[in-house]
CSV table of C-alpha atoms in Angstrom, one decimal:
chain,number,residue,atom,x,y,z
A,1,MET,CA,-164.0,41.9,38.6
A,2,ARG,CA,-167.1,43.9,39.4
A,3,TRP,CA,-170.3,42.3,40.9
A,4,LEU,CA,-173.9,43.4,41.1
A,5,ALA,CA,-176.1,42.5,44.1
A,6,LEU,CA,-179.7,42.1,42.8
A,7,LEU,CA,-182.5,43.4,45.0
A,8,GLY,CA,-180.5,42.6,48.1
A,9,LEU,CA,-180.9,38.9,47.7
A,10,GLY,CA,-177.3,38.2,47.5
A,11,VAL,CA,-177.4,37.1,43.9
A,12,ALA,CA,-174.3,38.2,42.1
A,13,PHE,CA,-173.6,38.8,38.4
A,14,PRO,CA,-170.1,39.3,37.0
A,15,ALA,CA,-169.6,42.3,34.7
A,16,ALA,CA,-169.1,41.5,31.1
A,17,ALA,CA,-165.4,40.7,30.5
A,18,VAL,CA,-165.8,39.1,27.0
A,19,GLU,CA,-165.6,41.4,23.9
A,20,GLY,CA,-169.1,41.7,22.4
A,21,LEU,CA,-170.9,40.4,25.5
A,22,SER,CA,-173.3,42.7,27.4
A,23,GLY,CA,-176.4,42.4,29.5
A,24,ALA,CA,-178.9,43.8,32.0
A,25,VAL,CA,-181.0,42.8,35.0
A,26,THR,CA,-184.3,44.6,35.5
A,27,GLY,CA,-187.4,44.8,37.7
A,28,VAL,CA,-190.7,46.1,36.4
A,29,ALA,CA,-194.1,46.8,38.1
A,30,LEU,CA,-197.1,46.5,35.8
A,31,TRP,CA,-200.7,47.5,36.1
A,32,GLY,CA,-203.3,46.5,33.5
A,33,PRO,CA,-206.3,44.3,32.7
A,34,GLU,CA,-206.4,40.7,33.9
A,35,TYR,CA,-206.7,39.6,30.2
A,36,LYS,CA,-207.4,41.3,26.9
A,37,GLY,CA,-210.9,42.6,27.3
A,38,ALA,CA,-211.2,42.1,31.1
A,39,ALA,CA,-213.2,44.6,33.2
A,40,LYS,CA,-210.8,44.2,36.1
A,41,SER,CA,-207.2,45.2,36.4
A,42,GLY,CA,-204.4,44.1,38.6
A,43,PHE,CA,-200.7,44.6,39.5
A,44,ALA,CA,-197.8,42.3,38.7
A,45,LEU,CA,-194.0,42.4,39.4
A,46,ARG,CA,-191.8,41.0,36.6
A,47,PRO,CA,-188.0,40.5,36.9
A,48,GLY,CA,-186.0,40.4,33.6
A,49,LEU,CA,-182.7,39.3,32.3
A,50,LEU,CA,-180.9,40.3,29.0
A,51,ILE,CA,-177.8,38.6,27.6
A,52,ARG,CA,-176.4,39.8,24.3
A,53,TYR,CA,-173.4,38.4,22.5
A,54,ARG,CA,-172.7,40.0,19.2
A,55,ARG,CA,-175.6,39.2,16.9
A,56,VAL,CA,-177.4,36.9,19.4
A,57,THR,CA,-179.8,38.1,22.1
A,58,LEU,CA,-181.6,36.3,24.9
A,59,SER,CA,-184.1,38.4,26.8
A,60,SER,CA,-187.0,37.9,29.2
A,61,GLY,CA,-188.2,41.5,28.9
A,62,ALA,CA,-185.1,43.3,30.1
A,63,GLY,CA,-184.3,44.8,26.7
A,64,PHE,CA,-185.3,48.3,27.7
A,65,ALA,CA,-182.1,48.6,29.7
A,66,ALA,CA,-179.9,47.7,26.8
A,67,ARG,CA,-177.5,50.2,25.3
A,68,ARG,CA,-178.9,49.4,21.9
A,69,GLU,CA,-182.4,50.7,21.4
A,70,ASP,CA,-183.4,47.8,19.1
A,71,ALA,CA,-182.7,45.1,21.7
A,72,ASP,CA,-186.2,45.3,23.4
A,73,ARG,CA,-187.4,42.0,22.1
A,74,ARG,CA,-188.4,38.9,24.1
A,75,GLY,CA,-186.9,35.5,23.7
A,76,LEU,CA,-184.0,34.2,21.7
A,77,GLY,CA,-183.1,36.4,18.7
A,78,ILE,CA,-180.5,36.8,16.0
A,79,ASP,CA,-179.7,39.8,13.9
A,80,LEU,CA,-180.0,39.1,10.2
A,81,LYS,CA,-179.1,42.6,9.3
A,82,HIS,CA,-178.0,45.6,11.4
A,83,SER,CA,-177.3,49.2,10.2
A,84,GLU,CA,-178.0,52.7,11.3
A,85,GLU,CA,-181.3,52.7,9.3
A,86,LEU,CA,-182.5,49.1,9.2
A,87,ASP,CA,-182.6,46.1,11.5
A,88,VAL,CA,-184.0,42.7,10.4
A,89,SER,CA,-184.1,39.9,13.0
A,90,LEU,CA,-185.3,36.3,13.5
A,91,GLY,CA,-186.5,35.1,17.0
A,92,LEU,CA,-188.2,32.5,19.1
A,93,ARG,CA,-190.0,33.3,22.3
A,94,VAL,CA,-192.3,31.6,24.8
A,95,ASP,CA,-196.0,32.4,24.6
A,96,ASN,CA,-197.4,31.6,28.1
A,97,GLY,CA,-201.0,31.3,26.8
A,98,ARG,CA,-203.8,32.1,29.2
A,99,ASN,CA,-205.1,30.3,32.3
A,100,GLU,CA,-208.8,30.0,32.9
A,101,SER,CA,-208.1,30.8,36.6
A,102,THR,CA,-206.8,34.3,35.6
A,103,SER,CA,-210.3,35.8,35.9
A,104,PRO,CA,-213.8,34.6,37.0
A,105,ALA,CA,-215.0,35.9,33.6
A,106,LEU,CA,-213.0,33.0,31.9
A,107,ALA,CA,-214.7,30.2,33.9
A,108,GLY,CA,-215.5,27.4,31.5
A,109,MET,CA,-213.3,28.7,28.7
A,110,GLY,CA,-210.4,26.4,29.4
A,111,ASP,CA,-206.7,27.3,29.1
A,112,VAL,CA,-204.9,28.6,26.1
A,113,LYS,CA,-201.9,26.3,25.8
A,114,ARG,CA,-198.4,27.5,26.3
A,115,THR,CA,-196.2,27.4,23.1
A,116,LEU,CA,-193.3,28.8,21.3
A,117,ARG,CA,-193.7,31.6,18.7
A,118,LEU,CA,-191.4,32.1,15.8
A,119,ARG,CA,-190.9,35.8,14.9
A,120,ILE,CA,-189.4,37.7,12.0
A,121,GLY,CA,-189.2,41.5,12.5
A,122,ALA,CA,-187.8,44.7,11.0
A,123,ASP,CA,-187.1,48.1,12.4
A,124,TRP,CA,-186.7,51.1,10.1
A,125,ARG,CA,-185.3,54.4,11.4
A,126,PHE,CA,-186.5,56.5,8.5
A,127,ALA,CA,-185.8,60.0,10.0
A,128,PRO,CA,-184.1,61.4,13.1
A,129,GLY,CA,-186.0,60.2,16.2
A,130,TRP,CA,-188.6,58.3,14.1
A,131,GLN,CA,-188.9,54.5,14.0
A,132,LEU,CA,-191.3,52.1,12.2
A,133,ALA,CA,-191.3,48.5,13.3
A,134,ALA,CA,-193.2,45.4,12.1
A,135,ASN,CA,-193.3,41.9,13.4
A,136,TRP,CA,-194.9,38.6,12.3
A,137,THR,CA,-195.2,35.8,14.8
A,138,VAL,CA,-196.5,32.3,14.3
A,139,ASP,CA,-197.1,29.3,16.7
A,140,ALA,CA,-194.1,27.2,16.0
A,141,PHE,CA,-195.7,24.0,17.6
A,142,ASN,CA,-199.2,24.5,16.0
A,143,ARG,CA,-200.9,24.4,19.4
A,144,GLY,CA,-203.6,26.9,18.5
A,145,GLY,CA,-201.6,30.1,18.7
A,146,GLY,CA,-201.9,30.9,15.0
A,147,SER,CA,-200.3,34.0,13.6
A,148,VAL,CA,-200.2,37.7,14.5
A,149,LEU,CA,-198.9,40.7,12.5
A,150,ASP,CA,-198.2,44.0,14.3
A,151,ALA,CA,-196.8,47.3,13.4
A,152,ARG,CA,-195.6,50.3,15.5
A,153,ILE,CA,-194.5,53.8,14.8
A,154,GLN,CA,-192.8,55.9,17.5
A,155,TYR,CA,-190.8,59.1,18.0
A,156,GLU,CA,-188.1,59.6,20.6
A,157,TRP,CA,-187.9,63.1,22.0
A,158,GLN,CA,-184.6,63.7,23.7
A,159,VAL,CA,-185.7,66.1,26.4
A,160,THR,CA,-182.2,66.3,28.0
A,161,PRO,CA,-179.1,64.3,27.3
A,162,ARG,CA,-180.3,61.8,29.9
A,163,ILE,CA,-184.1,61.9,29.7
A,164,ALA,CA,-186.2,60.8,26.7
A,165,LEU,CA,-190.0,60.6,26.0
A,166,THR,CA,-191.3,58.2,23.4
A,167,PRO,CA,-194.9,58.4,22.2
A,168,SER,CA,-196.0,55.5,20.0
A,169,ALA,CA,-198.9,54.0,18.2
A,170,SER,CA,-199.4,50.4,17.2
A,171,VAL,CA,-201.9,48.1,15.5
A,172,ALA,CA,-202.2,44.3,15.5
A,173,VAL,CA,-204.0,41.9,13.2
A,174,GLY,CA,-204.7,38.3,14.2
A,175,GLY,CA,-205.0,35.3,11.9
A,176,PRO,CA,-208.1,33.1,12.0
A,177,ARG,CA,-206.5,30.4,14.3
A,178,TYR,CA,-205.2,33.0,16.7
A,179,MET,CA,-208.5,34.9,16.9
A,180,LYS,CA,-210.5,31.7,17.4
A,181,THR,CA,-208.2,30.5,20.2
A,182,TRP,CA,-208.1,33.8,22.1
A,183,PHE,CA,-211.4,35.4,21.3
A,184,GLY,CA,-213.6,32.6,20.0
A,185,VAL,CA,-216.2,30.5,21.8
A,186,ASP,CA,-216.9,27.0,20.5
A,187,GLU,CA,-219.9,24.8,21.4
A,188,GLU,CA,-218.2,23.1,24.3
A,189,GLN,CA,-216.9,26.3,25.8
A,190,SER,CA,-220.4,27.8,25.3
A,191,ALA,CA,-222.0,25.0,27.3
A,192,ARG,CA,-219.5,25.4,30.1
A,193,SER,CA,-219.3,29.2,30.3
A,194,GLY,CA,-222.7,30.4,29.2
A,195,TYR,CA,-221.2,32.6,26.5
A,196,PRO,CA,-222.8,32.3,23.0
A,197,VAL,CA,-220.9,30.5,20.3
A,198,TYR,CA,-218.6,32.9,18.5
A,199,ASP,CA,-216.2,32.4,15.5
A,200,PRO,CA,-214.3,35.6,15.0
A,201,GLY,CA,-212.3,34.9,11.9
A,202,MET,CA,-209.2,36.9,10.8
A,203,GLY,CA,-209.2,40.6,11.6
A,204,LEU,CA,-208.0,43.5,13.6
A,205,ARG,CA,-207.1,42.8,17.2
A,206,GLU,CA,-206.3,46.1,18.8
A,207,LEU,CA,-205.0,49.7,18.4
A,208,SER,CA,-202.7,50.9,21.1
A,209,PHE,CA,-201.1,54.2,22.2
A,210,ALA,CA,-198.3,54.6,24.7
A,211,LEU,CA,-196.0,57.2,26.2
A,212,GLY,CA,-192.7,55.9,27.5
A,213,ALA,CA,-190.3,57.8,29.7
A,214,ARG,CA,-186.6,56.9,30.1
A,215,ALA,CA,-184.0,58.3,32.4
A,216,GLU,CA,-180.3,57.4,32.3
A,217,LEU,CA,-178.8,57.5,35.8
A,218,GLY,CA,-175.2,57.1,34.7
A,219,GLU,CA,-173.4,54.4,32.8
A,220,HIS,CA,-175.2,51.4,34.4
A,221,TRP,CA,-178.6,52.4,35.8
A,222,VAL,CA,-181.8,53.3,33.9
A,223,LEU,CA,-185.4,54.1,34.9
A,224,ILE,CA,-188.5,53.7,32.7
A,225,GLY,CA,-192.2,54.2,33.1
A,226,GLY,CA,-195.3,55.4,31.4
A,227,PRO,CA,-199.0,54.9,30.6
A,228,GLY,CA,-200.7,53.0,27.8
A,229,PHE,CA,-204.1,52.8,26.2
A,230,THR,CA,-205.6,49.9,24.2
A,231,ARG,CA,-208.8,49.6,22.2
A,232,LEU,CA,-209.9,46.2,21.0
A,233,LEU,CA,-211.1,46.3,17.4
A,234,GLY,CA,-213.1,44.3,14.9
A,235,PRO,CA,-213.7,40.6,15.7
A,236,ALA,CA,-211.7,40.8,18.9
A,237,GLY,CA,-213.7,43.7,20.3
A,238,ARG,CA,-217.0,41.8,19.5
A,239,SER,CA,-216.1,38.7,21.4
A,240,PRO,CA,-218.5,37.6,24.1
A,241,ILE,CA,-215.6,37.3,26.6
A,242,VAL,CA,-214.7,41.0,26.1
A,243,GLN,CA,-216.2,42.9,29.0
A,244,ARG,CA,-214.4,46.2,28.2
A,245,ARG,CA,-213.0,47.1,24.8
A,246,SER,CA,-210.9,50.0,26.0
A,247,SER,CA,-208.3,49.7,28.8
A,248,TRP,CA,-205.5,51.6,30.4
A,249,SER,CA,-202.2,50.3,31.6
A,250,ALA,CA,-199.0,51.6,33.3
A,251,HIS,CA,-195.5,50.4,34.1
A,252,ALA,CA,-192.5,51.5,36.0
A,253,GLY,CA,-189.1,49.8,36.2
A,254,VAL,CA,-185.4,49.9,36.9
A,255,GLY,CA,-182.5,48.3,35.1
A,256,TYR,CA,-178.8,47.7,35.6
A,257,ARG,CA,-176.5,47.2,32.6
A,258,PHE,CA,-173.3,45.2,32.8
C-alpha cells in the first residue's frame, strides 16, 4: 500500500484501494481583499481535502486536483446526473459568514452568522473546451444568509498535453435577505459603526473575470495558479461598507491525487 506524507508533517494517507474511491490533498496560497468591498488585501494559506466515492463527493476546496474537471465544488455533494455534456448535482456546504474583526472597516457591523448552504447546480459542456455552469444556493438554516444565483462561462485551452489555461467570466445575483445581511446597514449597526442606514434589496452582486493555469506533473501531482478581477455591482457596489468596488486577487496551489 502506498502512502503520502503531507507537507513533511508525518501525516499519512493510504492510496485508494476501493473501486470508485479517489481523492486529493492540496495546499493553496491566496491573496485578495479582506472582505468583499474592502480597500485592504491580505494573504491566507488554505489546506484542502477531497474524497470522492462514485456519485458522492466531500471537498474542502481540493476539487481542482481531481481527475474529473466537474469535481471542483465545496462541501458534500451528490451527482443527480452525469454525462459527457451535462452534470446536475445537489450539495450542502458550510458558509463561514463574516467576522467583524476581519477588518477595522467592519467595526460595529457585528458578525454574519455561520450557516449551511443548500446548493443545486448544473454544468453544460456545449462545445469542445467550453463550459457553462450555474448554481443556486440558499441558507438551509435560515440564519440570514438568504439565496444567491451565480453563472459562469469558461473556455479551457489545452496549451500542451499537460498545461491548460482557462479564462472565465461569472456573474452573481443576491436575494434580498442575502444582500441585507452582507451589504445592508440597519439602524443598530448604523449607530455603532457610523455608516448610514442602507437597505440594498435584491440585485446584482458582482461580475468577475479570472485566468486559471493548470500544470499536470505526472499521474499524481498538479499545480494551479492565476489572477482574478472582481467588480461589485448594483446594490452591493453602493453599500456604505464598500470601500473599493473593484479588486484583484491571485492564488497558487499544489495538489496530490490518490
